[in-house]
């Protein structure tokens, strides 16, 4: 045996901290290599990306684009009386909760209802549905707030 190997054995047996320092050095090197690989992978992935398509080619029609684009409703046309020749009867009253209800009628039939809550935006109910139901319209022309819903699982 050489003098060097005997010294290493004595040092390792006598000083347990020497092994600790060696392990820490190995862990630092390993950690540095892992971090280097982690940060170099996105750069390599960017090199593998496809080139953008030519701007001169015409885009194909996809399923994402609807064939018919729905126009925004014209609130002036919807809010006016059905017939311009006859007078419109307007009845307004206030409910117990503070909301003001205004009914617009013609020849005894109500064609529009405006509900103005105390301190809130008005809601309009229009008689445009042939089944006899009122269609609700908000001030911006929207029919209402519909939260997104998805089917997660069917039984």
XYZ file of C-alpha atoms in Angstrom:
155
model
C 0.000 0.000 0.000
C 1.054 3.446 -0.656
C 1.423 6.197 1.836
C -1.359 8.177 0.185
C -3.952 5.401 0.489
C -3.040 4.849 4.139
C -3.415 8.555 4.835
C -6.858 8.587 3.157
C -8.010 5.641 5.279
C -6.785 7.275 8.476
C -8.332 10.620 7.585
C -11.676 9.076 6.686
C -11.754 6.989 9.865
C -10.509 9.711 12.198
C -12.411 12.643 10.708
C -16.018 11.948 9.773
C -16.342 15.545 8.591
C -14.017 14.860 5.655
C -16.576 12.482 4.144
C -19.266 15.047 4.770
C -17.365 17.699 2.839
C -16.760 15.322 -0.041
C -20.460 14.446 -0.193
C -21.392 18.119 -0.158
C -19.032 18.810 -3.058
C -20.580 15.947 -5.043
C -24.074 17.251 -4.261
C -23.142 20.786 -5.354
C -21.754 19.510 -8.639
C -24.815 17.297 -9.190
C -27.189 20.158 -8.377
C -25.311 22.486 -10.734
C -25.526 19.948 -13.562
C -29.239 19.382 -12.999
C -29.929 23.134 -13.020
C -27.839 23.564 -16.160
C -29.861 20.858 -17.912
C -33.179 22.295 -16.740
C -32.396 25.761 -18.035
C -30.971 24.554 -21.335
C -34.012 22.404 -22.252
C -36.313 25.365 -23.095
C -33.631 26.773 -25.379
C -33.339 23.434 -27.164
C -37.140 23.173 -27.447
C -37.261 26.645 -29.020
C -34.803 25.510 -31.679
C -37.095 22.600 -32.592
C -40.156 24.838 -33.150
C -41.751 24.994 -36.585
C -41.362 28.077 -38.735
C -44.433 30.352 -38.991
C -46.626 29.890 -42.097
C -46.207 32.179 -45.083
C -48.336 35.307 -44.980
C -49.038 35.034 -48.708
C -51.049 31.817 -48.414
C -54.809 32.182 -47.828
C -56.085 30.872 -44.498
C -58.352 27.845 -44.705
C -61.809 28.004 -43.143
C -61.694 26.322 -39.781
C -64.391 24.928 -37.534
C -63.678 27.690 -35.011
C -65.143 30.389 -37.266
C -68.952 30.408 -37.407
C -70.623 30.630 -40.813
C -73.247 33.110 -39.624
C -72.178 36.020 -37.455
C -74.961 37.230 -35.186
C -75.455 40.993 -35.199
C -75.948 42.967 -32.033
C -79.627 43.707 -31.411
C -80.884 47.169 -32.289
C -82.461 48.344 -29.047
C -84.293 51.246 -30.698
C -86.219 48.914 -32.978
C -87.047 46.559 -30.133
C -88.096 49.254 -27.675
C -90.533 51.135 -29.894
C -94.243 50.414 -30.087
C -95.379 47.694 -32.507
C -97.572 50.086 -34.497
C -96.831 53.792 -34.918
C -100.435 54.781 -35.709
C -101.912 54.015 -32.282
C -101.191 55.557 -28.895
C -99.133 53.758 -26.266
C -100.555 53.359 -22.753
C -97.878 53.794 -20.073
C -98.557 52.614 -16.526
C -95.930 53.053 -13.836
C -96.014 51.914 -10.225
C -93.580 51.315 -7.394
C -93.294 48.005 -5.545
C -92.713 47.578 -1.801
C -89.019 46.751 -2.332
C -88.458 50.139 -4.003
C -88.350 48.943 -7.623
C -90.196 51.008 -10.210
C -92.143 48.983 -12.776
C -93.223 50.671 -16.004
C -95.584 48.833 -18.380
C -96.028 49.875 -21.995
C -99.221 48.672 -23.645
C -101.190 49.090 -26.826
C -104.851 48.147 -27.343
C -104.924 46.461 -23.932
C -101.842 44.274 -24.541
C -98.555 44.874 -22.736
C -95.631 44.716 -25.167
C -92.806 45.960 -22.927
C -92.041 46.049 -19.190
C -89.227 48.074 -17.642
C -88.126 47.136 -14.113
C -85.865 49.699 -12.429
C -84.605 48.429 -9.047
C -83.722 51.006 -6.411
C -80.095 51.935 -7.097
C -79.619 49.444 -9.945
C -79.667 49.161 -13.720
C -83.014 48.689 -15.472
C -84.089 45.416 -17.042
C -86.412 45.341 -20.043
C -88.856 42.533 -20.792
C -90.091 42.548 -24.394
C -93.083 40.662 -25.790
C -91.405 39.365 -28.956
C -91.822 35.635 -28.394
C -94.848 34.093 -30.223
C -95.436 31.674 -27.310
C -96.553 34.544 -25.089
C -93.398 34.777 -22.989
C -91.422 37.951 -22.439
C -87.787 38.092 -23.604
C -85.450 39.805 -21.142
C -83.035 42.473 -22.411
C -80.418 44.313 -20.369
C -79.419 47.939 -21.077
C -76.462 46.952 -23.288
C -78.667 44.746 -25.462
C -77.585 41.454 -23.939
C -80.213 38.829 -23.184
C -78.702 37.984 -19.813
C -75.668 36.651 -18.058
C -75.034 32.986 -18.763
C -72.200 31.361 -16.843
C -70.072 28.845 -18.728
C -71.076 25.235 -18.134
C -69.463 21.989 -19.167
C -70.507 18.359 -18.844
C -67.924 16.698 -16.651
C -69.398 13.213 -16.515
C -72.645 11.615 -17.611
C -74.137 8.542 -15.976
